[in-house]
Coordinates of C-alpha atoms in Angstrom, one line a residue:
X1 CA 35.3 17.4 17.7
X2 CA 36.2 14.2 16.6
X3 CA 34.7 13.0 19.7
X4 CA 31.4 14.8 19.7
X5 CA 31.7 13.2 15.7
X6 CA 32.5 9.6 16.2
X7 CA 29.0 10.1 18.7
X8 CA 27.2 11.5 16.2
X9 CA 27.4 9.1 14.1
X10 CA 26.9 6.4 17.0
X11 CA 24.2 8.1 18.0
X12 CA 22.5 8.4 14.7
X13 CA 24.3 6.4 12.5
X14 CA 24.3 7.8 8.0
X15 CA 21.7 10.6 8.2
X16 CA 22.1 13.1 5.4
X17 CA 20.1 16.5 4.3
X18 CA 16.7 14.2 3.8
X19 CA 16.8 13.6 7.8
X20 CA 17.2 17.5 8.9
X21 CA 14.9 18.8 5.9
X22 CA 12.0 16.6 6.8
X23 CA 12.4 17.0 10.5
X24 CA 12.5 20.9 9.6
X25 CA 9.3 20.6 8.1
X26 CA 7.8 18.3 10.3
X27 CA 9.1 20.2 13.9
X28 CA 7.8 23.4 11.6
X29 CA 4.2 22.1 11.2
X30 CA 4.3 20.9 14.4
X31 CA 4.6 24.8 16.1
X32 CA 2.3 26.4 14.9
X33 CA -0.3 23.4 15.3
X34 CA 0.8 24.1 19.0
X35 CA 0.4 28.4 18.6
X36 CA -3.3 28.4 16.8
X37 CA -5.0 24.9 16.1
X38 CA -7.9 26.1 15.0
X39 CA -5.5 28.7 12.1
X40 CA -3.8 26.2 10.8
X41 CA -6.9 23.6 10.8
X42 CA -8.5 26.4 8.6
X43 CA -5.6 26.1 5.9
X44 CA -6.2 22.8 5.6
X45 CA -9.9 22.9 5.2
X46 CA -8.9 26.3 2.7
X47 CA -6.1 23.7 0.8
X48 CA -8.1 20.5 1.1
X49 CA -11.5 22.2 -1.0
X50 CA -9.1 23.5 -3.6
X51 CA -7.7 19.6 -4.1
X52 CA -11.1 17.9 -4.3
X53 CA -12.6 19.6 -5.6
X54 CA -10.2 20.7 -8.6
X55 CA -8.4 17.2 -8.5
X56 CA -10.9 15.3 -7.0
X57 CA -11.5 13.4 -9.7
X58 CA -7.6 12.7 -10.4
X59 CA -7.6 10.5 -6.7
X60 CA -10.7 8.4 -8.4
X61 CA -8.7 7.7 -11.7
X62 CA -4.8 7.2 -10.2
X63 CA -5.9 4.7 -7.8
X64 CA -8.5 3.1 -10.3
X65 CA -5.5 2.5 -11.9
X66 CA -3.0 1.4 -10.4
X67 CA -5.7 -1.3 -9.3
X68 CA -5.0 -2.1 -13.1
X69 CA -1.8 -1.7 -13.0
X70 CA -0.9 -4.6 -10.3
X71 CA -2.9 -7.0 -11.5
X72 CA -1.5 -6.6 -14.6
X73 CA 1.9 -7.2 -13.9
X74 CA 1.0 -10.6 -11.5
X75 CA -0.3 -12.1 -14.4
X76 CA 2.1 -10.5 -17.5
X77 CA 5.2 -11.7 -18.3
X78 CA 6.9 -10.3 -15.4
X79 CA 5.0 -12.7 -12.8
X80 CA 8.2 -14.9 -12.2
X81 CA 10.3 -12.0 -11.8
X82 CA 11.6 -13.2 -7.6
X83 CA 12.5 -10.2 -4.8
X84 CA 16.1 -10.9 -4.8
X85 CA 17.7 -14.1 -7.1
X86 CA 16.6 -16.6 -8.7
X87 CA 17.2 -18.8 -5.9
X88 CA 16.7 -17.1 -2.7
X89 CA 13.6 -18.6 -0.7
X90 CA 11.8 -15.8 1.4
X91 CA 12.8 -14.5 3.9
X92 CA 9.6 -15.1 6.3
X93 CA 7.3 -17.8 6.4
X94 CA 4.1 -17.1 4.4
X95 CA 1.9 -17.3 8.2
X96 CA 4.1 -14.9 9.5
X97 CA 4.1 -12.8 6.6
X98 CA 0.1 -11.9 6.2
X99 CA 0.6 -11.4 10.4
X100 CA 3.7 -8.7 9.3
X101 CA 1.0 -7.7 6.1
X102 CA -1.4 -7.2 8.6
X103 CA -0.8 -5.7 11.7
X104 CA 1.5 -3.1 9.5
X105 CA -1.5 -2.4 7.1
X106 CA -4.6 -1.1 8.3
X107 CA -5.6 -2.9 11.6
X108 CA -6.5 0.2 13.6
X109 CA -8.9 1.3 10.5
X110 CA -10.1 -2.1 11.1
X111 CA -10.7 -2.0 14.2
X112 CA -11.9 1.8 14.2
X113 CA -14.4 2.4 11.3
X114 CA -16.4 -2.0 11.0
X115 CA -18.9 -1.4 12.8
X116 CA -18.9 3.1 12.4
X117 CA -18.8 3.8 9.0
X118 CA -21.4 0.8 7.8
X119 CA -23.5 2.7 10.2
X120 CA -22.4 6.1 9.7
X121 CA -23.8 5.0 5.9
X122 CA -26.5 3.7 7.7
X123 CA -28.0 7.2 9.4
X124 CA -26.9 9.4 6.7
X125 CA -26.6 6.5 2.5
X126 CA -23.9 7.4 0.0
X127 CA -24.9 9.8 -2.4
X128 CA -28.4 9.7 -1.3
X129 CA -28.9 6.7 -2.3
X130 CA -32.1 4.6 -0.5
X131 CA -34.3 6.3 3.1
X132 CA -32.0 6.8 6.7
X133 CA -32.2 3.8 8.8
X134 CA -33.7 1.0 5.7
X135 CA -32.5 -2.4 4.6
X136 CA -31.7 -0.6 1.5
X137 CA -29.7 2.5 3.2
X138 CA -28.1 -0.8 5.5
X139 CA -26.8 -2.2 2.8
X140 CA -25.6 0.8 0.3
X141 CA -23.5 0.9 3.3
X142 CA -22.1 -1.7 3.3
X143 CA -21.4 -2.2 -0.4
X144 CA -18.7 0.4 0.0
X145 CA -17.3 -0.5 3.2
X146 CA -16.5 -3.2 0.9
X147 CA -14.9 -0.7 -2.0
X148 CA -13.2 1.9 0.0
X149 CA -11.3 -1.6 2.2
X150 CA -11.0 -3.3 -0.7
X151 CA -8.8 -3.4 -3.3
X152 CA -8.2 -0.1 -4.1
X153 CA -7.1 0.5 -0.4
X154 CA -4.3 -1.9 -0.5
X155 CA -3.3 -1.9 -4.3
X156 CA -1.5 1.6 -3.4
X157 CA 1.0 -0.6 -0.9
X158 CA 1.6 -2.9 -3.3
X159 CA 2.6 -0.3 -6.4
X160 CA 4.8 0.9 -4.4
X161 CA 6.1 -2.0 -2.1
X162 CA 6.2 -3.5 -5.5
X163 CA 8.7 -0.6 -6.5
X164 CA 10.8 -0.4 -3.5
X165 CA 11.5 -4.8 -3.8
X166 CA 12.3 -5.2 -6.7
X167 CA 15.6 -2.1 -6.3
X168 CA 16.5 -3.3 -3.1
X169 CA 16.4 -7.2 -3.5
X170 CA 16.4 -7.6 -7.3
X171 CA 19.1 -4.5 -7.7
X172 CA 21.0 -4.4 -4.5
X173 CA 20.4 -0.9 -4.1
X174 CA 19.3 1.2 -1.0
X175 CA 15.6 0.6 -0.4
X176 CA 14.7 4.2 -1.5
X177 CA 11.3 5.6 -2.6
X178 CA 14.2 8.1 -4.9
X179 CA 15.8 4.9 -5.9
X180 CA 12.6 3.8 -7.8
X181 CA 12.8 6.7 -10.1
X182 CA 16.5 5.4 -11.6
X183 CA 14.6 4.6 -15.1
X184 CA 13.2 8.3 -15.5
X185 CA 15.6 10.8 -13.3
X186 CA 19.2 8.8 -13.9
X187 CA 22.1 9.8 -11.4
X188 CA 19.4 12.9 -10.3
X189 CA 18.3 10.3 -8.0
X190 CA 21.1 11.2 -5.9
X191 CA 21.1 14.7 -6.0
X192 CA 18.3 17.4 -5.7
X193 CA 15.2 15.8 -7.4
X194 CA 16.0 12.8 -5.1
X195 CA 16.7 14.4 -1.9
X196 CA 12.6 16.4 -2.6
X197 CA 11.5 12.9 -3.7
X198 CA 12.7 11.1 0.2
X199 CA 12.2 14.2 2.0
X200 CA 8.4 14.1 0.3
X201 CA 7.4 10.4 0.7
X202 CA 9.0 10.9 4.3
X203 CA 6.3 14.5 5.5
X204 CA 3.4 12.3 3.8
X205 CA 4.3 8.6 5.3
X206 CA 4.3 10.5 8.9
X207 CA 0.5 12.4 8.1
X208 CA -0.6 8.9 7.0
X209 CA 0.6 7.5 10.1
X210 CA -0.3 9.9 12.5
X211 CA -3.6 9.8 11.5
X212 CA -3.8 6.5 12.8
X213 CA -2.5 6.9 15.7
X214 CA -5.4 9.3 16.6
X215 CA -8.1 7.1 15.2
X216 CA -6.5 4.5 17.5
X217 CA -6.8 6.4 21.1
X218 CA -10.2 7.6 20.1
X219 CA -11.2 4.5 19.3
X220 CA -10.1 3.5 22.5
X221 CA -11.8 5.7 24.6
X222 CA -13.9 4.7 23.0
X223 CA -13.8 1.8 25.4
X224 CA -12.9 3.2 28.6
X225 CA -14.8 5.6 28.3
X226 CA -18.2 3.0 28.6
X227 CA -15.7 0.6 30.7
X228 CA -14.7 2.4 33.4
X229 CA -16.1 6.6 33.5
X230 CA -12.6 8.1 32.0
X231 CA -15.0 11.1 30.2
X232 CA -14.5 11.7 26.4
X233 CA -12.2 14.3 25.4
X234 CA -8.4 16.0 24.1
X235 CA -7.1 15.2 27.3
X236 CA -7.2 11.5 28.0
X237 CA -6.9 10.4 24.4
X238 CA -3.5 13.0 24.5
X239 CA -3.0 10.4 28.0
X240 CA -3.5 7.8 25.7
X241 CA -1.7 8.3 23.1
X242 CA 2.2 9.0 25.7
X243 CA 0.9 5.1 27.3
X244 CA 1.6 4.2 23.9
X245 CA 4.6 5.9 23.2
X246 CA 5.8 3.5 26.3
X247 CA 4.5 1.1 24.8
X248 CA 6.4 1.6 21.6
X249 CA 9.6 2.6 22.7
X250 CA 9.9 -0.8 23.8
X251 CA 8.9 -2.0 20.9
X252 CA 11.4 -0.4 19.5
X253 CA 14.2 -1.1 21.1
X254 CA 14.0 -5.1 20.2
X255 CA 15.4 -6.1 16.0
X256 CA 12.6 -6.2 13.7
X257 CA 12.7 -10.3 13.6
X258 CA 11.5 -10.5 17.8
X259 CA 9.7 -7.7 18.0
X260 CA 7.2 -6.7 15.0
X261 CA 7.4 -9.8 13.9
X262 CA 5.7 -11.8 17.2
X263 CA 3.4 -8.9 18.3
X264 CA 2.5 -9.4 14.6
X265 CA 0.5 -12.2 15.3
X266 CA 0.3 -11.7 18.9
X267 CA -2.6 -8.6 17.0
X268 CA -3.8 -11.8 14.2
X269 CA -4.4 -14.4 17.0
X270 CA -6.0 -12.1 18.7
X271 CA -8.3 -10.0 16.5
X272 CA -8.9 -13.3 15.1
X273 CA -10.4 -14.7 18.6
X274 CA -12.7 -11.2 18.8
X275 CA -13.5 -12.2 14.8
X276 CA -14.7 -15.4 16.1
X277 CA -16.3 -14.5 19.6
X278 CA -18.7 -12.3 17.2
X279 CA -18.9 -14.4 14.2
X280 CA -20.1 -16.8 16.7
X281 CA -22.0 -15.1 19.5
X282 CA -23.5 -12.6 16.2
X283 CA -26.1 -14.1 13.8
X284 CA -24.1 -16.3 12.3
X285 CA -26.7 -16.5 9.5
X286 CA -26.8 -13.3 8.9
X287 CA -23.7 -12.8 8.4
X288 CA -22.5 -14.9 6.0
X289 CA -25.8 -14.6 3.4
X290 CA -24.7 -10.4 4.2
X291 CA -21.3 -11.2 3.2
X292 CA -22.5 -13.2 0.0
X293 CA -24.8 -10.6 -1.5
X294 CA -22.5 -7.9 -0.5
X295 CA -19.2 -9.9 -2.4
X296 CA -21.7 -9.6 -5.7
X297 CA -22.8 -6.1 -5.0
X298 CA -19.2 -4.6 -5.2
X299 CA -17.7 -7.2 -7.7
X300 CA -20.9 -6.2 -9.2
X301 CA -21.0 -2.6 -9.3
X302 CA -16.1 -1.7 -8.6
X303 CA -16.1 -0.2 -11.9
X304 CA -19.2 2.6 -11.4
X305 CA -17.8 3.2 -7.9
X306 CA -14.5 3.8 -8.2
X307 CA -15.6 6.4 -11.2
X308 CA -18.4 8.2 -9.3
X309 CA -18.0 12.3 -9.0
X310 CA -21.1 13.4 -8.7
X311 CA -20.1 17.1 -11.1
X312 CA -23.8 17.6 -11.5
X313 CA -24.7 18.3 -7.6
X314 CA -23.5 20.0 -5.0
X315 CA -22.6 16.7 -3.4
X316 CA -19.5 16.3 -1.1
X317 CA -20.2 12.7 0.6
X318 CA -17.4 11.4 -2.3
X319 CA -15.1 14.0 -0.6
X320 CA -15.6 13.2 2.5
X321 CA -15.7 9.1 1.7
X322 CA -14.6 7.6 -0.9
X323 CA -11.2 10.2 -2.0
X324 CA -10.7 11.0 2.0
X325 CA -9.6 6.6 2.0
X326 CA -7.8 6.5 -1.4
X327 CA -6.5 10.1 0.1
X328 CA -5.4 7.6 3.8
X329 CA -4.3 5.1 1.1
X330 CA -1.8 7.4 -0.8
X331 CA -0.6 8.7 2.8
X332 CA 0.7 5.6 4.0
X333 CA 1.9 4.0 0.9
X334 CA 5.3 5.0 1.6
X335 CA 4.9 3.7 5.2
X336 CA 3.0 0.2 4.3
X337 CA 4.4 0.0 0.9
X338 CA 7.9 -0.2 2.8
X339 CA 7.8 -2.3 4.9
X340 CA 5.7 -4.9 3.5
X341 CA 9.3 -4.4 0.8
X342 CA 11.3 -5.0 3.8
X343 CA 9.6 -8.3 4.8
X344 CA 9.4 -9.5 0.8
X345 CA 12.5 -10.7 0.0
X346 CA 12.8 -13.6 -2.4
X347 CA 8.7 -14.2 -2.9
X348 CA 7.6 -12.4 -7.2
X349 CA 6.2 -10.3 -7.7
X350 CA 2.8 -12.8 -8.6
X351 CA 3.3 -14.1 -4.8
X352 CA 4.0 -10.5 -3.4
X353 CA 1.3 -9.3 -4.9
X354 CA -0.9 -11.2 -4.6
X355 CA -0.7 -11.6 -1.1
X356 CA -0.3 -7.7 -0.8
X357 CA -3.5 -6.9 -2.4
X358 CA -6.0 -10.6 -2.8
X359 CA -5.6 -12.3 1.3
X360 CA -6.6 -8.2 3.2
X361 CA -8.9 -7.7 0.8
X362 CA -10.9 -11.3 1.8
X363 CA -10.3 -10.4 6.1
X364 CA -11.9 -7.0 5.7
X365 CA -14.1 -8.2 3.5
X366 CA -15.1 -10.9 6.8
X367 CA -14.4 -7.5 8.8
X368 CA -16.5 -5.7 8.0
X369 CA -20.1 -8.8 6.7
X370 CA -18.8 -9.9 10.8
X371 CA -18.8 -6.7 12.6
X372 CA -20.8 -4.5 10.1
X373 CA -23.3 -6.7 9.2
X374 CA -24.0 -7.5 13.2
X375 CA -25.2 -4.1 13.6
X376 CA -27.2 -3.8 11.7
X377 CA -28.9 -7.1 12.4
X378 CA -28.9 -6.0 15.5
X379 CA -30.4 -2.4 14.9
X380 CA -32.6 -3.2 12.4
X381 CA -34.5 -6.6 13.8
X382 CA -33.7 -5.5 18.1
X383 CA -33.6 -1.8 18.1
X384 CA -30.4 -1.9 19.5
X385 CA -29.0 1.7 19.9
X386 CA -26.1 1.5 18.0
X387 CA -27.2 4.2 15.0
X388 CA -27.4 6.8 17.3
X389 CA -24.4 5.6 19.9
X390 CA -22.4 6.2 16.0
X391 CA -24.0 9.9 15.4
X392 CA -22.8 10.3 19.3
X393 CA -19.1 9.4 19.5
X394 CA -18.3 7.6 15.9
X395 CA -16.1 5.0 18.1
X396 CA -18.7 3.8 20.4
X397 CA -20.5 1.6 17.8
X398 CA -17.9 -1.5 18.5
X399 CA -18.5 -1.6 21.4
X400 CA -22.7 -1.0 21.1
X401 CA -22.6 -3.6 19.8
X402 CA -20.4 -6.4 22.0
X403 CA -22.3 -5.1 25.1
X404 CA -25.4 -7.5 22.5
X405 CA -22.8 -10.7 23.0
X406 CA -23.0 -12.8 25.9
X407 CA -19.8 -11.6 27.7
X408 CA -19.6 -8.4 25.4
X409 CA -18.1 -6.8 28.8
X410 CA -14.9 -9.0 28.3
X411 CA -14.5 -9.0 24.9
X412 CA -14.3 -5.2 25.0
X413 CA -12.0 -5.1 27.3
X414 CA -10.0 -7.4 24.4
X415 CA -11.2 -4.7 21.2
X416 CA -8.8 -2.6 24.1
X417 CA -6.0 -4.3 24.0
X418 CA -6.4 -5.5 20.3
X419 CA -6.4 -1.4 19.2
X420 CA -3.4 -0.4 21.7
X421 CA -1.6 -3.5 20.0
X422 CA -2.2 -2.3 16.3
X423 CA -1.4 1.7 17.1
X424 CA 2.0 -0.1 19.1
X425 CA 2.3 -2.4 16.0
X426 CA 1.5 0.9 13.3
X427 CA 4.6 3.0 14.8
X428 CA 6.9 0.5 15.2
X429 CA 7.1 -0.5 12.1
X430 CA 6.6 3.7 10.6
X431 CA 9.6 3.9 12.7
X432 CA 11.8 1.7 10.6
X433 CA 10.3 2.6 7.9
X434 CA 11.3 6.5 8.2
X435 CA 14.4 5.8 9.1
X436 CA 15.0 3.9 6.5
X437 CA 13.9 6.4 4.0
X438 CA 16.1 9.7 6.6
X439 CA 19.1 6.9 6.9
X440 CA 20.4 6.3 3.0
X441 CA 17.6 3.9 2.7
X442 CA 19.7 0.8 5.0
X443 CA 17.5 -1.8 6.9
X444 CA 18.6 -1.5 10.1
X445 CA 18.3 2.3 11.5
X446 CA 19.4 3.3 15.0
X447 CA 17.8 2.5 17.9
X448 CA 17.4 6.4 18.3
X449 CA 16.5 7.4 14.5
X450 CA 14.2 5.2 15.0
X451 CA 12.3 6.0 18.5
X452 CA 13.2 9.6 17.6
X453 CA 10.2 9.8 14.5
X454 CA 8.2 7.3 17.1
X455 CA 7.9 10.0 19.3
X456 CA 7.4 12.9 16.1
X457 CA 4.4 10.4 15.3
X458 CA 3.3 10.2 18.4
X459 CA 3.3 14.6 18.6
X460 CA 1.8 14.6 15.3
X461 CA -1.1 13.1 16.4
X462 CA -1.7 14.7 19.0
X463 CA -1.4 18.0 17.8
X464 CA -4.8 16.4 14.9
X465 CA -6.2 15.4 17.4
X466 CA -6.5 19.3 19.3
X467 CA -7.3 20.9 15.7
X468 CA -10.1 19.3 14.5
X469 CA -10.0 15.6 15.9
X470 CA -11.7 13.5 13.4
X471 CA -12.4 16.2 11.4
X472 CA -9.0 17.4 11.3
X473 CA -7.2 14.1 10.6
X474 CA -9.4 13.4 7.5
X475 CA -9.0 16.9 5.6
X476 CA -4.5 16.7 6.9
X477 CA -5.1 12.8 5.3
X478 CA -6.1 14.6 2.4
X479 CA -3.8 17.3 1.9
X480 CA -0.8 15.4 2.2
X481 CA -1.5 12.6 -0.2
X482 CA -1.4 13.9 -3.6
X483 CA 2.0 15.9 -4.4
X484 CA 2.2 12.0 -3.3
X485 CA -0.4 10.1 -5.2
X486 CA 1.2 12.1 -8.3
X487 CA 5.0 10.3 -7.4
X488 CA 3.3 7.7 -7.8
X489 CA 1.8 8.0 -11.8
X490 CA 5.0 8.4 -12.3
X491 CA 6.8 5.3 -9.1
X492 CA 5.1 2.7 -12.0
X493 CA 6.2 4.0 -14.7
X494 CA 9.5 4.2 -13.5
X495 CA 9.0 -0.1 -12.8
X496 CA 7.4 -1.5 -15.9
X497 CA 9.9 0.6 -17.1
X498 CA 12.7 -1.3 -15.4
X499 CA 11.0 -4.5 -15.6
X500 CA 11.0 -4.5 -19.1
X501 CA 14.0 -4.2 -19.8
X502 CA 15.1 -6.8 -17.3
X503 CA 12.8 -8.5 -19.3
X504 CA 14.7 -7.4 -22.8
X505 CA 18.1 -8.4 -20.8
X506 CA 16.7 -12.0 -19.7
X507 CA 15.5 -13.0 -23.4
X508 CA 18.2 -11.5 -25.0
X509 CA 20.7 -13.8 -22.2
X510 CA 18.6 -16.9 -22.7
X511 CA 18.7 -16.9 -26.8
X512 CA 22.9 -16.6 -26.4
X513 CA 22.7 -19.7 -24.3
X514 CA 20.7 -21.5 -26.0
X515 CA 22.6 -21.2 -29.1
X516 CA 25.7 -21.6 -27.0
X517 CA 24.8 -24.9 -26.2
X518 CA 23.1 -26.3 -28.8
X519 CA 26.5 -25.8 -30.5
X520 CA 28.5 -27.2 -27.5
X521 CA 26.3 -30.9 -28.5
X522 CA 25.6 -31.0 -31.5
X523 CA 28.1 -32.4 -33.9
X524 CA 29.2 -30.6 -37.2
X525 CA 27.6 -34.7 -38.8
X526 CA 24.4 -34.4 -36.6
X527 CA 23.8 -29.8 -37.5
X528 CA 24.5 -31.0 -40.8
X529 CA 21.3 -34.5 -40.4
X530 CA 19.8 -31.9 -39.0
X531 CA 20.3 -29.6 -41.8
X532 CA 19.1 -32.2 -44.2
X533 CA 15.6 -33.9 -42.9
X534 CA 14.7 -29.8 -42.6
X535 CA 15.6 -29.7 -46.3
X536 CA 13.9 -32.4 -47.0
X537 CA 10.7 -31.3 -45.5
X538 CA 10.7 -27.7 -46.8
X539 CA 12.9 -27.9 -49.7
X540 CA 14.4 -24.0 -50.2
X541 CA 13.9 -22.4 -52.8
X542 CA 16.5 -20.6 -54.3
X543 CA 18.0 -17.2 -53.7
X544 CA 18.1 -15.1 -57.1
X545 CA 20.7 -12.3 -55.8
X546 CA 18.7 -8.9 -57.7
X547 CA 21.9 -8.4 -59.2
X548 CA 21.4 -11.5 -61.5
X549 CA 18.9 -11.3 -63.6
X550 CA 21.0 -8.3 -65.2
X551 CA 23.7 -10.4 -65.6
X552 CA 22.1 -12.2 -67.8
X553 CA 20.4 -10.0 -69.7
X554 CA 24.1 -8.0 -70.3
X555 CA 25.9 -11.5 -71.4
X556 CA 22.9 -12.4 -73.4
X557 CA 23.0 -8.8 -75.1
X558 CA 26.6 -9.1 -75.6
X559 CA 26.3 -13.3 -77.4
X560 CA 23.3 -11.9 -80.2
X561 CA 25.7 -8.2 -80.9
X562 CA 28.9 -11.4 -81.3
X563 CA 26.3 -12.6 -83.6
X564 CA 24.8 -10.0 -85.4
X565 CA 28.4 -8.9 -86.0
X566 CA 29.7 -10.7 -90.0
X567 CA 32.2 -13.4 -89.6

């Protein structure tokens, strides 16, 4: 028995209730999805309709609030607080840090939607604004692509990442979602409430990452279909998932400082190469003109776009696009936020917020301007057939775009490799986070636990593909994100409460320290001279106690009474 216990501890490490409960819930869903995928899809759609119809506005309000909250912290008195000891330098260089943020964030999504989203809006304009396949529809589509991949999306990751990094590195607490609620729940985070929060974070993370892995499989399958004649369908996509699983396991066997770090840098290099390829050989002046105009429209309309709910019509566009994106980001928030927190030790809050929100947003806008803008240009002025390709097969737009450029065949091969690398990096990053959540917050979970969660991610992505393809991925991500969105609202309040408490303590400590230093450095005679100098500048008014006039009146009354008596 002791030998079995030692073997279990060596294999799993220090896991507990969250590990076993999460496995049970996920295994139950996988079993149902494998036995009757259509029934799972129908039930998920019912839940989605109820959620979106009754609480769609809450997705919009909460996500917009996270943007204001994160930027407010960055430029407040809390911005200088460091995520770790005050004198500790950052663990990773700035360039490596940004590369890991971008690769562990939404790299797969950018490649998948870079051409697809603007073209889908070009075919069917958002909210019925403009005529399909016109310049007006194209510009509206680009504005909404910027919006969906802008500040709101990255604010979700920022809030969760900042809350976890603060409690983990500033207070040396466990790197768990539940630990961020300690200012609100106290010791209850160590028991039932905390276990429920961490389990919900695990399930939400698994669904969110599985959605991205599924998109990656669709994108790779589409590229292989155009380059080599591989059929586009469920069987090739499952085989692709299996191949990605092998690559992921090899990456997961290496330490964080080696595997994910260098793979992320390679991702960034390849992504930059593909971006420059299209930017230089594509319609460069059009790309920069379109980028400039769309940035202006995005900033000028951000408030209106953030709060559109279409209550006077049966329009489902907001549900299908904006709410899907916000829910996708929310379901990714535990994973991406925890991973960013893991690599952000030593950064200040201001540096963290600006690095996570501003830099990736600018890169995302440049990516959409380059790929989406080029596709629009070739479609409007060259009738390239990109819009028709996207209408038939969503991920095909990228490869049809690359066919318009010299050397496009080789660029398409590079795009397939890039997607595969992004998928492997995302899966590898997620295994660290899921391992942390289910191993009581330790920074380096065992390899077996990481590989186990990686395999479950791949199984979940496969199940979602079988139960509805792209529509199934969208549906389940929205449903899974709703409860975690409510937790994030409380998490933001808890973080503010924690920061305010530390700020008050720092102010009190600084005040006390200054008083003590002043007493040590100033002699009694110097303090007296300082007091006299201040007295000459502003003479001190005599203070009269409230009782003194009454006493004076009493004395005068007694004297008068004595004088009235005969001598």
